[in-house]
mmCIF file of C-alpha atoms in Angstrom:
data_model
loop_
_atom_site.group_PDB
_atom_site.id
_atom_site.type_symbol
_atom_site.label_atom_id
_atom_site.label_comp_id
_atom_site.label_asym_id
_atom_site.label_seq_id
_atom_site.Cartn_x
_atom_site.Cartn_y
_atom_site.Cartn_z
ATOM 1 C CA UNK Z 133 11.793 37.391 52.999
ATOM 2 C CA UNK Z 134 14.053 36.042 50.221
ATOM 3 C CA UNK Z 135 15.810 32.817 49.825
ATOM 4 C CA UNK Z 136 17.642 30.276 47.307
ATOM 5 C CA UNK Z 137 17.111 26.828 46.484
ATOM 6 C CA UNK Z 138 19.836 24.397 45.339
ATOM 7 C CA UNK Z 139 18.178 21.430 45.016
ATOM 8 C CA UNK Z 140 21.494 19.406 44.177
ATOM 9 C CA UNK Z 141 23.738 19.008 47.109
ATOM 10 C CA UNK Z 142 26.486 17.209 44.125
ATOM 11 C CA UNK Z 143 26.438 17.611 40.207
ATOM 12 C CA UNK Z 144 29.028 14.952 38.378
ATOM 13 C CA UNK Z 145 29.878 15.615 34.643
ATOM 14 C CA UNK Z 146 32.171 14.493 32.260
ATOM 15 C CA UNK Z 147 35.313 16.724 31.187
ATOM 16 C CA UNK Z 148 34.096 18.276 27.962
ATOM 17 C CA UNK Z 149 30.328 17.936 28.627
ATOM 18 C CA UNK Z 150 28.067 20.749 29.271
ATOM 19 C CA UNK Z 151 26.905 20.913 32.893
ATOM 20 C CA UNK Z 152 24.036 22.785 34.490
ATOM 21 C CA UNK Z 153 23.920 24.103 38.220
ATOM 22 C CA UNK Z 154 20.249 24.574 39.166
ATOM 23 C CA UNK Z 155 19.023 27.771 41.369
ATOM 24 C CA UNK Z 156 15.550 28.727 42.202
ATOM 25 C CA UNK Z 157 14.876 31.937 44.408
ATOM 26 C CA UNK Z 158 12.034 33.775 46.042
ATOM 27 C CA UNK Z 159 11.904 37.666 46.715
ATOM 28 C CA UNK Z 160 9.266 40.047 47.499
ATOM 29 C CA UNK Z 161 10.636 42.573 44.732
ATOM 30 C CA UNK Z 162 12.441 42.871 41.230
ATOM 31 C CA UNK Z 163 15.558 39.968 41.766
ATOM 32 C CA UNK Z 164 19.540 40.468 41.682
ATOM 33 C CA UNK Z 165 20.682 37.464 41.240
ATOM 34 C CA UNK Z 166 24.538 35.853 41.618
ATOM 35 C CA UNK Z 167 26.563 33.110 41.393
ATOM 36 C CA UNK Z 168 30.038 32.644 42.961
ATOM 37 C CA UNK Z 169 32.091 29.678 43.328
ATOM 38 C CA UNK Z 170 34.726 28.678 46.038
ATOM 39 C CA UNK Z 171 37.578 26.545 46.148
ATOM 40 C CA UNK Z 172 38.816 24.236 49.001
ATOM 41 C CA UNK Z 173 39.986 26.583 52.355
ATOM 42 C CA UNK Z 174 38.845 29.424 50.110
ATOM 43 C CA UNK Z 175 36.945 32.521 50.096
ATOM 44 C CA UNK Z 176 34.205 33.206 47.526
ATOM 45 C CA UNK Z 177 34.732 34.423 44.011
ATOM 46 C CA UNK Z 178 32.691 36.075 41.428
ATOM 47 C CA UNK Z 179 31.850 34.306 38.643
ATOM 48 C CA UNK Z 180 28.367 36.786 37.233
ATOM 49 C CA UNK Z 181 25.207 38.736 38.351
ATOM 50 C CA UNK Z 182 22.045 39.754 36.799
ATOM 51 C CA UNK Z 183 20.230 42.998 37.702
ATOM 52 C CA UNK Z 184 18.390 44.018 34.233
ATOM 53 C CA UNK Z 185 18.024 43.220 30.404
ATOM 54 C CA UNK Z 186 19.256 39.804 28.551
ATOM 55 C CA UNK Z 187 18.001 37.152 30.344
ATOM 56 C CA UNK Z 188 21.542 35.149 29.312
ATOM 57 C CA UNK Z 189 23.940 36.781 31.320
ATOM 58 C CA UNK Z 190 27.455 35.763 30.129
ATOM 59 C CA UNK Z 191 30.315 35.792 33.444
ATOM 60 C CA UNK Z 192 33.771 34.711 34.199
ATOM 61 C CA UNK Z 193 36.085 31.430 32.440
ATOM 62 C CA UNK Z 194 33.216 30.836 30.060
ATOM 63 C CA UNK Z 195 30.390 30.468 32.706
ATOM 64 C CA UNK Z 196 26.863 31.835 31.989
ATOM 65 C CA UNK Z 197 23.077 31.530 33.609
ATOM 66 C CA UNK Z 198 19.616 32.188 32.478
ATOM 67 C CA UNK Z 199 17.204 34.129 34.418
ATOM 68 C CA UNK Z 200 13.368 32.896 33.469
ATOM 69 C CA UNK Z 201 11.287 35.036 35.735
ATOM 70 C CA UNK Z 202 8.506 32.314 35.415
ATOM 71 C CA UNK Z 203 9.876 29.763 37.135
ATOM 72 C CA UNK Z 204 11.946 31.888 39.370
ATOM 73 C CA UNK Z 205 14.866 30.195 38.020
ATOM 74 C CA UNK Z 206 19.060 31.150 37.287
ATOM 75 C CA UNK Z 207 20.108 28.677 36.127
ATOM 76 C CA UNK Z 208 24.551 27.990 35.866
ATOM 77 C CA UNK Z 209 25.806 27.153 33.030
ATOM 78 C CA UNK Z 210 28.561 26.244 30.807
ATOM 79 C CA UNK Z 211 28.840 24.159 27.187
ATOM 80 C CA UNK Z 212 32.286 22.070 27.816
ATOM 81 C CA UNK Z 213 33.361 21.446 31.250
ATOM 82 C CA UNK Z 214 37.106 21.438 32.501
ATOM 83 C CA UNK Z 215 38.041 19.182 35.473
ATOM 84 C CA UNK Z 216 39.364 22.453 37.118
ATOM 85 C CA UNK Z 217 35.817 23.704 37.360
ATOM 86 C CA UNK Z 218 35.128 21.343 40.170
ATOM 87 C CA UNK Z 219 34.611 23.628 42.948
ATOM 88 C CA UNK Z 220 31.437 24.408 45.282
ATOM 89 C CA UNK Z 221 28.876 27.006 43.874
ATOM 90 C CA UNK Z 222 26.550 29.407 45.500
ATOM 91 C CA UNK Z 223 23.672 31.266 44.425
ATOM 92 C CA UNK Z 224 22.450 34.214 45.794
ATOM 93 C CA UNK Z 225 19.937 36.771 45.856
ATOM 94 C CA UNK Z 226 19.025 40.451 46.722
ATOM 95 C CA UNK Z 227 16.414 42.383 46.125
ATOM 96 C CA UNK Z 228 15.965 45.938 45.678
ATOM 97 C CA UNK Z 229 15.198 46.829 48.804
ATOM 98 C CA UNK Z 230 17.936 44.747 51.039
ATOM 99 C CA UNK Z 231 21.502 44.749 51.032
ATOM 100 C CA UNK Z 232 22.074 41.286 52.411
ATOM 101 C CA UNK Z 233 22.709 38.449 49.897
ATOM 102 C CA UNK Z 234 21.113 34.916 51.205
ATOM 103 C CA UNK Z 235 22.752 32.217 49.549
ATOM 104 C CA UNK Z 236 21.622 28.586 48.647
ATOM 105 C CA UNK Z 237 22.983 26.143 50.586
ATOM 106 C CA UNK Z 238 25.907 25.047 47.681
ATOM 107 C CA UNK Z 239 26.360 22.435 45.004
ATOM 108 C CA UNK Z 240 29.625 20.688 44.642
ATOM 109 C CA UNK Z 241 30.724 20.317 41.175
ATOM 110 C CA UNK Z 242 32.500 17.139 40.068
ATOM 111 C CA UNK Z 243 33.904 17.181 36.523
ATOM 112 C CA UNK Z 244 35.719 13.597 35.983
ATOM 113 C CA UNK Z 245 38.406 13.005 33.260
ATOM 114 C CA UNK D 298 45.155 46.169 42.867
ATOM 115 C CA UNK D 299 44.985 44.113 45.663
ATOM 116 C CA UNK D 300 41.532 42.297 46.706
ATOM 117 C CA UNK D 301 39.832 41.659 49.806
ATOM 118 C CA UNK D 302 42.103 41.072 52.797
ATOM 119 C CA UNK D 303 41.333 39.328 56.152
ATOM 120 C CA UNK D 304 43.319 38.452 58.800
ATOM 121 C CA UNK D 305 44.279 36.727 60.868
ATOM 122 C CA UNK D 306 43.528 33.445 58.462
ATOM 123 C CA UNK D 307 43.120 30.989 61.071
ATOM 124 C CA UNK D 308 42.217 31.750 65.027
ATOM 125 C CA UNK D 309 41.651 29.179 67.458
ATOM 126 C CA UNK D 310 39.699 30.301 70.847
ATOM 127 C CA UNK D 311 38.581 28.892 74.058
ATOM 128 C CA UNK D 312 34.523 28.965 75.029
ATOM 129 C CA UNK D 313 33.695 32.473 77.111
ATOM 130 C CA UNK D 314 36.776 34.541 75.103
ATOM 131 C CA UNK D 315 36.165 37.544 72.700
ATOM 132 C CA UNK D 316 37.782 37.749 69.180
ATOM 133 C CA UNK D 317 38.288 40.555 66.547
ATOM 134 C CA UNK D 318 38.293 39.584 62.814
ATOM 135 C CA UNK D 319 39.791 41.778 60.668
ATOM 136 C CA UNK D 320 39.132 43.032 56.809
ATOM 137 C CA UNK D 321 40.383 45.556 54.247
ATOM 138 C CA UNK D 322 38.194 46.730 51.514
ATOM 139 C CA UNK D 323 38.886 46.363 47.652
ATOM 140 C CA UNK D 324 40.620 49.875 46.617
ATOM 141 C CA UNK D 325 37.272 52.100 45.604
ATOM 142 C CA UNK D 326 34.824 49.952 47.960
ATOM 143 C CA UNK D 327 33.284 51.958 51.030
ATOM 144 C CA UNK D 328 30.870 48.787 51.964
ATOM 145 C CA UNK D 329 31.689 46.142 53.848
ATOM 146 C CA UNK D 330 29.585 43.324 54.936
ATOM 147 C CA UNK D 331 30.651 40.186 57.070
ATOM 148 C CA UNK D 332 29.042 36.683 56.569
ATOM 149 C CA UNK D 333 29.595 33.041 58.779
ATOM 150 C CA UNK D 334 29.934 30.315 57.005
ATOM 151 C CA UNK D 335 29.369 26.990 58.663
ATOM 152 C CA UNK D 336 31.276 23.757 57.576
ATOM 153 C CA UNK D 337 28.727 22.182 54.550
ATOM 154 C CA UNK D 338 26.648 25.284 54.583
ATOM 155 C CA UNK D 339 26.137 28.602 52.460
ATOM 156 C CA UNK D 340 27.058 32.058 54.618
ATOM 157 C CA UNK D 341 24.837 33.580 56.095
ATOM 158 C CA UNK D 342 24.885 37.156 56.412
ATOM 159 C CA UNK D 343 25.530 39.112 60.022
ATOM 160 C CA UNK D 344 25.934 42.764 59.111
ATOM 161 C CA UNK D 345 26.813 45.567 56.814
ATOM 162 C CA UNK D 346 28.872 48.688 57.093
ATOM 163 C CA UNK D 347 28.816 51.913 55.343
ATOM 164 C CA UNK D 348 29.607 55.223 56.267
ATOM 165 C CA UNK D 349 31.024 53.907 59.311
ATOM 166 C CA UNK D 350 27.377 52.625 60.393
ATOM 167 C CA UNK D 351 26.287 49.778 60.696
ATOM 168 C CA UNK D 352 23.613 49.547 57.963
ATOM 169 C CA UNK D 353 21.483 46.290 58.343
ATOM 170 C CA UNK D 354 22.077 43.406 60.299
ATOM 171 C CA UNK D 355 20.915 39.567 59.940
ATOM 172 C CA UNK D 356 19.588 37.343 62.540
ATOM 173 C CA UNK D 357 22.293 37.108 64.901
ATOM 174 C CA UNK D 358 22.780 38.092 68.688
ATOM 175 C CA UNK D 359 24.549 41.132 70.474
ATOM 176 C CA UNK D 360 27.508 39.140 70.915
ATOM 177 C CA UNK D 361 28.402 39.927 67.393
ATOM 178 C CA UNK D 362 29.384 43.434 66.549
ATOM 179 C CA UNK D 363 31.424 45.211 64.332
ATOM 180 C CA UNK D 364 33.248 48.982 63.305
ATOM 181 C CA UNK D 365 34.551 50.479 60.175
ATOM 182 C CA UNK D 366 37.126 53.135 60.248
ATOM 183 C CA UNK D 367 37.563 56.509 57.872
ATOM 184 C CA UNK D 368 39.550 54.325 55.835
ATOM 185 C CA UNK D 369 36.310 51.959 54.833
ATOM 186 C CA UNK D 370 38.497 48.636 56.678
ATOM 187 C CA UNK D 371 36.442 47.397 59.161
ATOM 188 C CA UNK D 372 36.237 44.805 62.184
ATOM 189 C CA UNK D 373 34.035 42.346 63.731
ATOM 190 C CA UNK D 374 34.237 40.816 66.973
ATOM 191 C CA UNK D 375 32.319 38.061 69.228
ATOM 192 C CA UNK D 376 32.231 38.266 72.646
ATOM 193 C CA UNK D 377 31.555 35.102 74.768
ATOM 194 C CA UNK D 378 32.565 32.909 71.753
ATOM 195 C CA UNK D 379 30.167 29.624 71.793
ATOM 196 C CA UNK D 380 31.312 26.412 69.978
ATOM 197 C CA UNK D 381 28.819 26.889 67.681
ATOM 198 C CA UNK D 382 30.612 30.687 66.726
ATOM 199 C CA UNK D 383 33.207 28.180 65.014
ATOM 200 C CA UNK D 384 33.079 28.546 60.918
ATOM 201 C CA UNK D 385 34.472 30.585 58.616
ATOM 202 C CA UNK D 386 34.024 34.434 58.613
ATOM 203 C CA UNK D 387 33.977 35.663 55.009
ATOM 204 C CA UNK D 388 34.331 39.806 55.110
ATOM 205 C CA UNK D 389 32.755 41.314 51.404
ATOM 206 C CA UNK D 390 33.456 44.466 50.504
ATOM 207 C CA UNK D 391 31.338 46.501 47.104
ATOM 208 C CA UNK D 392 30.882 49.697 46.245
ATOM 209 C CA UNK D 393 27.671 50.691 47.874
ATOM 210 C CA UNK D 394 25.000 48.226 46.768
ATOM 211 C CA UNK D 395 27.302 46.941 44.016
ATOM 212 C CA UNK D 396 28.233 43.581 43.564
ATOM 213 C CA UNK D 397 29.679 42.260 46.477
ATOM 214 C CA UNK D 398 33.885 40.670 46.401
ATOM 215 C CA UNK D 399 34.791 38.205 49.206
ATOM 216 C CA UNK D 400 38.438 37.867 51.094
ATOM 217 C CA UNK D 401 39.880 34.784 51.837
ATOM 218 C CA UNK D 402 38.108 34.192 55.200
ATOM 219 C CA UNK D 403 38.606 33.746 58.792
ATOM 220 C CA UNK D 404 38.707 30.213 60.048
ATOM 221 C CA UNK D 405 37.469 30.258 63.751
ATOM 222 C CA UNK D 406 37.922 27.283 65.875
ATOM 223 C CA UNK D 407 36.049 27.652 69.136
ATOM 224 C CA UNK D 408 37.560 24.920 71.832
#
């Protein structure tokens, strides 16, 4: 079975700082790992994915994550927050052998002025 | 290019009715798979499509079923809707195993 853990139901940073969004996951094979974010009365959009290689995987309006297969870890991340970041984001995972994605239960971003 | 389209956008249905959910693919993208999301929760995922078969299917009962047509769109409906069947339905659509792209969503009130 996989699944995702988002261990912070709320993050709060300051506009400007850098902010973190933490994701842990468990699968049974190699990981593919995403992150989307969504937007009040709003679907889900993209923001990046890792499948292979660099463990920094750069995505979408200057968001980026870290796989560390160690600690099972993908980390979201981004150096200078904007308040029109705050939005809710989802992790998600699929391995190689499913083609459902199970997603973390969210973490709603709050970037203040 | 236009995205991932659902419709209708917002549905509202008594207990014991059926509904069908609607969703066009991303131009190039023969998979489609449908999530529910809950209010506060992450989706959860109910089925895919490809091929026109259905190709794996989450934890969820025979009231929930689904098609996709020659032209990759696809549907999903729910007989015998339950209040609990209200959320919102997210369709995906990627090429193959590709990364998946979400529509706007479904918002399903069940009365």
């Amino acid at each position: 079975a996989q699944s995702v853990a988002q261990p912070e139901d709320q993050v709060n940073v300051a506009e400007g700082n850098p902010l973190t969004v933490k994701c842990t996951y468990s699968v049974s094979g190699n990981p593919y790992l995403f992150w989307y974010v969504q937007y009040p009365n709003r679907g889900l959009q993209f923001l990046l994915k890792y499948i292979t290689g660099d463990n920094l995987v750069k995505g979408s309006y200057g968001f980026e994550a870290e796989f560390n297969k160690s600690q099972t870890s993908f980390h979201l991340k981004k150096p200078s927050a904007l308040v029109s970041d705050s939005a809710l984001y989802f992790c998600a995972v699929r391995d190689t052998g499913r083609r459902a994605l199970t997603f973390g239960s969210g973490t709603r971003l709050q970037v203040q002025p | 290019d236009a995205g991932v389209t659902q419709s209708p956008t917002h549905l509202i249905k008594t207990r014991g009715q059926q509904v069908t959910l609607r969703c066009s693919p991303k131009s190039g993208h023969d998979t489609v798979s449908w999530y529910q999301q809950a209010l506060g929760q992450g989706p959860q995922f109910i089925f895919q499509y490809y091929e026109e078969e259905e190709r794996q299917r989450g934890n969820f009962p025979d009231r929930f079923s689904g098609h996709q047509f020659p032209n990759y769109s696809s549907e999903l409906n729910v007989n015998a809707l339950l209040l609990g069947d209200s959320a919102l339905y997210l369709c995906a659509s990627s090429p193959s195993t590709d990364t998946q792209y979400f529509g706007p969503g479904t918002r399903l009130t069940v009365l």
